[in-house]
Amino acid sequence: MLIQIMAAAAAAPGENPYGLGPALREGGIISQATFTILVLMSVFSFYILFTKLFEQQKIINQGKRIRSSFWSGTSLRDGAAKLEKNSAYKQLADDAIVAQDQHGRLTDPVEAHDWIHGSLERSQATINSKLGSGLPFLATVGATAPFIGLFGTVVGIYRALIKIGLAGQASIDAVAGPVGEALIMTALGLVVAVPAVLAYNWLQRRNKSIAEELGAFSAHIEGYMSSGGTLKPSAAAPARATATAPAAKPAASAAPKA
């Protein structure tokens, strides 16, 4: 369907005879297949980019609400009930609760801290693996798209050489079409590869930041469970504590008068 559209566009009156449409029509099945593969790779790359950005932003927004919602609860179960369903942080909290319940049924002596720590690590690894899904495709596109475009370039140059041999001379009219096709394929390969590489590196960096936040949350859960609920991050905003600091100075200056 895509090739038919391009061919119809090439037949439009007054169109540049050395444009993309004529190059695909004259290039035959090889050039058309190469162009179609590059277009599909580009479409899937942008699809993965936008879907991963949506998933990452969802987890980042959940992390911003953790301090005011989760840690304000009276227990882990109470805090987990306040989290969004199917969220990454709720999965960690639920797995920690399940691990704590399972530890009491173990027959071999295993430290509760080690058992919970292992459960949280497995849960965090599952979340990171889900976030990383699709990124190998971006890396593959970034690595192979230039070579696919180069394949189209080689075919175009080969066709140009054939035309030169048949014509007996290297006239511009004989080689302009195939050479233009070769250059177009090279450019398409780069156009597909560069955004894929940039998207891969950007998403990887965001995944690393999310993994650090999840690791910190897991450490807070371990500390909370190991201390019987006495150790947990404050649910109050840090700015609230600094606002009361100036109030202590008048009391200190009034002491000598007493």
Short mmCIF file of C-alpha atoms in Angstrom, two decimals:
data_model
loop_
_atom_site.label_atom_id
_atom_site.label_comp_id
_atom_site.label_asym_id
_atom_site.label_seq_id
_atom_site.Cartn_x
_atom_site.Cartn_y
_atom_site.Cartn_z
CA MET A 1 0.00 0.00 0.00
CA LEU A 2 2.83 2.37 0.89
CA ILE A 3 4.65 1.65 -2.36
CA GLN A 4 1.46 2.26 -4.40
CA ILE A 5 1.01 5.65 -2.75
CA MET A 6 4.58 6.60 -3.50
CA ALA A 7 4.24 5.47 -7.10
CA ALA A 8 1.03 7.47 -7.53
CA ALA A 9 2.72 10.53 -6.12
CA ALA A 10 5.57 10.04 -8.57
CA ALA A 11 3.14 10.14 -11.49
CA ALA A 12 1.82 13.59 -10.55
CA PRO A 13 2.29 16.22 -13.28
CA GLY A 14 5.18 18.61 -12.82
CA GLU A 15 6.89 16.57 -10.10
CA ASN A 16 10.68 16.43 -9.86
CA PRO A 17 11.74 13.36 -11.88
CA TYR A 18 14.63 12.78 -9.48
CA GLY A 19 12.62 12.85 -6.26
CA LEU A 20 11.84 10.10 -3.79
CA GLY A 21 8.80 8.76 -5.66
CA PRO A 22 10.53 8.26 -9.00
CA ALA A 23 13.60 6.82 -7.29
CA LEU A 24 11.47 4.17 -5.57
CA ARG A 25 9.56 3.39 -8.74
CA GLU A 26 12.68 3.00 -10.83
CA GLY A 27 14.65 1.24 -8.09
CA GLY A 28 12.42 -1.81 -8.20
CA ILE A 29 11.55 -4.24 -5.45
CA ILE A 30 14.90 -3.94 -3.67
CA SER A 31 14.71 -0.17 -3.19
CA GLN A 32 11.04 -0.35 -2.26
CA ALA A 33 11.64 -3.09 0.29
CA THR A 34 14.57 -1.18 1.79
CA PHE A 35 12.48 1.98 2.07
CA THR A 36 9.59 0.07 3.66
CA ILE A 37 11.88 -1.55 6.25
CA LEU A 38 13.37 1.81 7.22
CA VAL A 39 9.91 3.40 7.54
CA LEU A 40 8.68 0.55 9.76
CA MET A 41 11.78 0.79 11.94
CA SER A 42 11.21 4.52 12.37
CA VAL A 43 7.51 4.09 13.23
CA PHE A 44 8.21 1.43 15.86
CA SER A 45 11.07 3.49 17.30
CA PHE A 46 8.83 6.49 17.92
CA TYR A 47 6.09 4.24 19.27
CA ILE A 48 8.50 2.77 21.83
CA LEU A 49 9.80 6.24 22.70
CA PHE A 50 6.37 7.67 23.52
CA THR A 51 5.08 4.59 25.35
CA LYS A 52 8.21 4.38 27.50
CA LEU A 53 8.06 8.07 28.29
CA PHE A 54 4.47 7.60 29.46
CA GLU A 55 5.43 4.63 31.68
CA GLN A 56 8.43 6.44 33.14
CA GLN A 57 6.52 9.64 33.86
CA LYS A 58 3.80 7.64 35.59
CA ILE A 59 6.33 6.08 37.99
CA ILE A 60 8.06 9.44 38.55
CA ASN A 61 4.73 11.05 39.50
CA GLN A 62 3.99 8.14 41.85
CA GLY A 63 7.35 8.67 43.55
CA LYS A 64 6.56 12.33 44.19
CA ARG A 65 3.40 11.35 46.09
CA ILE A 66 5.02 8.63 48.20
CA ARG A 67 6.21 10.84 51.07
CA SER A 68 2.81 12.44 51.65
CA SER A 69 0.66 9.34 51.15
CA PHE A 70 2.48 6.11 51.92
CA TRP A 71 4.57 7.08 54.95
CA SER A 72 1.71 8.90 56.62
CA GLY A 73 -0.04 5.58 57.22
CA THR A 74 -0.01 3.74 60.53
CA SER A 75 1.39 0.54 58.99
CA LEU A 76 2.74 -0.87 55.74
CA ARG A 77 -0.64 -2.33 54.87
CA ASP A 78 -2.32 0.99 55.52
CA GLY A 79 0.25 2.82 53.40
CA ALA A 80 0.07 0.27 50.56
CA ALA A 81 -3.71 0.65 50.46
CA LYS A 82 -3.28 4.37 49.68
CA LEU A 83 -1.06 3.73 46.65
CA GLU A 84 -2.35 3.50 43.11
CA LYS A 85 -3.30 0.08 41.84
CA ASN A 86 -0.66 -1.66 39.69
CA SER A 87 1.94 0.99 40.52
CA ALA A 88 5.61 0.12 40.91
CA TYR A 89 5.77 1.37 44.48
CA LYS A 90 2.68 -0.60 45.47
CA GLN A 91 4.27 -3.73 44.02
CA LEU A 92 7.34 -3.23 46.22
CA ALA A 93 5.24 -2.62 49.33
CA ASP A 94 2.99 -5.62 48.67
CA ASP A 95 5.96 -7.90 48.03
CA ALA A 96 7.56 -6.75 51.29
CA ILE A 97 4.36 -7.53 53.20
CA VAL A 98 4.09 -10.96 51.56
CA ALA A 99 7.75 -11.69 52.37
CA GLN A 100 7.19 -10.76 56.00
CA ASP A 101 4.21 -13.11 56.20
CA GLN A 102 6.12 -15.91 54.49
CA HIS A 103 9.09 -15.64 56.83
CA GLY A 104 7.05 -16.92 59.74
CA ARG A 105 6.31 -20.14 57.83
CA LEU A 106 9.92 -20.97 56.94
CA THR A 107 11.30 -24.20 58.40
CA ASP A 108 14.98 -23.32 57.89
CA PRO A 109 16.43 -20.51 60.02
CA VAL A 110 16.76 -17.44 57.78
CA GLU A 111 17.14 -13.89 59.01
CA ALA A 112 14.02 -11.84 58.39
CA HIS A 113 16.11 -8.98 57.03
CA ASP A 114 17.82 -11.22 54.46
CA TRP A 115 14.54 -12.78 53.37
CA ILE A 116 12.80 -9.42 52.91
CA HIS A 117 15.84 -7.91 51.22
CA GLY A 118 15.94 -10.73 48.67
CA SER A 119 12.23 -10.39 47.98
CA LEU A 120 12.53 -6.63 47.41
CA GLU A 121 15.51 -7.11 45.11
CA ARG A 122 13.58 -9.59 42.98
CA SER A 123 10.59 -7.27 42.85
CA GLN A 124 12.75 -4.31 41.86
CA ALA A 125 14.50 -6.37 39.18
CA THR A 126 11.11 -7.26 37.70
CA ILE A 127 10.11 -3.59 37.53
CA ASN A 128 13.43 -2.58 35.96
CA SER A 129 13.13 -5.37 33.41
CA LYS A 130 9.67 -4.15 32.41
CA LEU A 131 10.92 -0.58 32.06
CA GLY A 132 13.79 -1.78 29.89
CA SER A 133 11.58 -3.71 27.49
CA GLY A 134 11.65 -2.25 24.01
CA LEU A 135 14.97 -0.49 24.48
CA PRO A 136 16.94 -3.30 22.78
CA PHE A 137 14.87 -2.63 19.66
CA LEU A 138 15.97 1.01 19.71
CA ALA A 139 19.58 -0.08 20.06
CA THR A 140 19.14 -2.49 17.16
CA VAL A 141 17.61 0.20 14.97
CA GLY A 142 20.41 2.61 15.79
CA ALA A 143 23.03 0.01 14.92
CA THR A 144 21.49 -1.49 11.77
CA ALA A 145 19.55 1.32 10.06
CA PRO A 146 22.68 2.95 8.56
CA PHE A 147 23.72 -0.40 7.09
CA ILE A 148 20.25 -0.99 5.65
CA GLY A 149 20.46 2.44 4.03
CA LEU A 150 23.95 1.55 2.84
CA PHE A 151 22.54 -1.57 1.20
CA GLY A 152 20.14 0.62 -0.76
CA THR A 153 23.07 2.87 -1.65
CA VAL A 154 25.07 -0.04 -3.02
CA VAL A 155 22.12 -1.19 -5.12
CA GLY A 156 21.63 2.33 -6.52
CA ILE A 157 25.29 2.65 -7.46
CA TYR A 158 25.20 -0.80 -9.04
CA ARG A 159 22.24 0.24 -11.17
CA ALA A 160 24.08 3.42 -12.17
CA LEU A 161 27.07 1.37 -13.31
CA ILE A 162 24.82 -0.89 -15.34
CA LYS A 163 23.28 2.11 -17.09
CA ILE A 164 26.73 3.47 -17.82
CA GLY A 165 27.75 0.14 -19.33
CA LEU A 166 24.64 -0.10 -21.48
CA ALA A 167 24.87 3.51 -22.66
CA GLY A 168 28.60 3.32 -23.29
CA GLN A 169 29.15 6.72 -21.65
CA ALA A 170 28.67 8.28 -18.21
CA SER A 171 26.01 10.85 -19.07
CA ILE A 172 24.17 12.73 -16.36
CA ASP A 173 20.80 11.57 -17.63
CA ALA A 174 21.82 7.92 -17.34
CA VAL A 175 23.17 7.97 -13.81
CA ALA A 176 21.23 10.81 -12.11
CA GLY A 177 18.31 8.57 -11.14
CA PRO A 178 20.28 5.64 -9.65
CA VAL A 179 22.80 7.90 -7.92
CA GLY A 180 20.00 10.02 -6.48
CA GLU A 181 18.32 6.83 -5.24
CA ALA A 182 21.58 5.76 -3.59
CA LEU A 183 21.95 9.09 -1.79
CA ILE A 184 18.32 9.02 -0.66
CA MET A 185 18.78 5.58 0.90
CA THR A 186 21.88 6.74 2.74
CA ALA A 187 20.03 9.75 4.13
CA LEU A 188 17.03 7.64 5.17
CA GLY A 189 19.27 5.24 7.06
CA LEU A 190 20.76 8.10 9.06
CA VAL A 191 17.38 9.75 9.64
CA VAL A 192 16.08 6.52 11.17
CA ALA A 193 19.21 5.66 13.17
CA VAL A 194 20.00 8.98 14.86
CA PRO A 195 16.63 9.47 16.66
CA ALA A 196 16.70 5.82 17.76
CA VAL A 197 20.14 6.22 19.36
CA LEU A 198 19.17 9.48 21.07
CA ALA A 199 15.92 7.95 22.37
CA TYR A 200 17.77 4.87 23.66
CA ASN A 201 20.32 6.90 25.63
CA TRP A 202 17.67 9.25 27.03
CA LEU A 203 15.36 6.46 28.15
CA GLN A 204 18.26 4.55 29.69
CA ARG A 205 19.23 7.59 31.75
CA ARG A 206 15.67 8.04 32.98
CA ASN A 207 15.44 4.34 33.84
CA LYS A 208 18.60 4.66 35.92
CA SER A 209 17.11 7.54 37.90
CA ILE A 210 13.89 5.60 38.47
CA ALA A 211 15.87 2.55 39.62
CA GLU A 212 17.69 4.71 42.17
CA GLU A 213 14.39 6.03 43.53
CA LEU A 214 12.95 2.52 43.77
CA GLY A 215 16.10 1.33 45.53
CA ALA A 216 15.81 4.12 48.09
CA PHE A 217 12.16 3.24 48.68
CA SER A 218 13.07 -0.42 49.19
CA ALA A 219 15.75 0.57 51.71
CA HIS A 220 13.22 2.65 53.64
CA ILE A 221 10.82 -0.30 53.72
CA GLU A 222 13.55 -2.58 55.05
CA GLY A 223 14.43 -0.06 57.75
CA TYR A 224 10.78 0.33 58.70
CA MET A 225 10.22 -3.41 59.01
CA SER A 226 13.51 -4.08 60.81
CA SER A 227 12.81 -1.35 63.39
CA GLY A 228 9.22 -2.33 64.04
CA GLY A 229 7.90 0.81 62.42
CA THR A 230 10.02 3.35 64.30
CA LEU A 231 12.27 4.27 61.35
CA LYS A 232 10.57 5.85 58.38
CA PRO A 233 10.93 9.02 56.27
CA SER A 234 9.07 12.02 57.59
CA ALA A 235 5.79 12.69 55.83
CA ALA A 236 6.24 16.42 56.41
CA ALA A 237 7.83 18.63 53.77
CA PRO A 238 11.46 19.63 54.48
CA ALA A 239 10.61 23.36 54.17
CA ARG A 240 8.29 23.13 57.16
CA ALA A 241 11.16 22.30 59.51
CA THR A 242 13.29 25.22 58.31
CA ALA A 243 10.44 27.68 58.78
CA THR A 244 10.47 27.15 62.57
CA ALA A 245 14.23 27.62 62.94
CA PRO A 246 14.24 31.46 63.38
CA ALA A 247 11.75 31.16 66.26
CA ALA A 248 14.43 29.65 68.54
CA LYS A 249 16.67 32.77 68.47
CA PRO A 250 14.45 35.09 70.65
CA ALA A 251 14.25 32.41 73.34
CA ALA A 252 18.03 32.14 73.50
CA SER A 253 18.52 35.92 73.76
CA ALA A 254 15.93 36.15 76.54
CA ALA A 255 17.81 33.72 78.76
CA PRO A 256 20.32 36.24 80.22
CA LYS A 257 17.51 38.58 81.23
CA ALA A 258 16.03 35.85 83.38
#
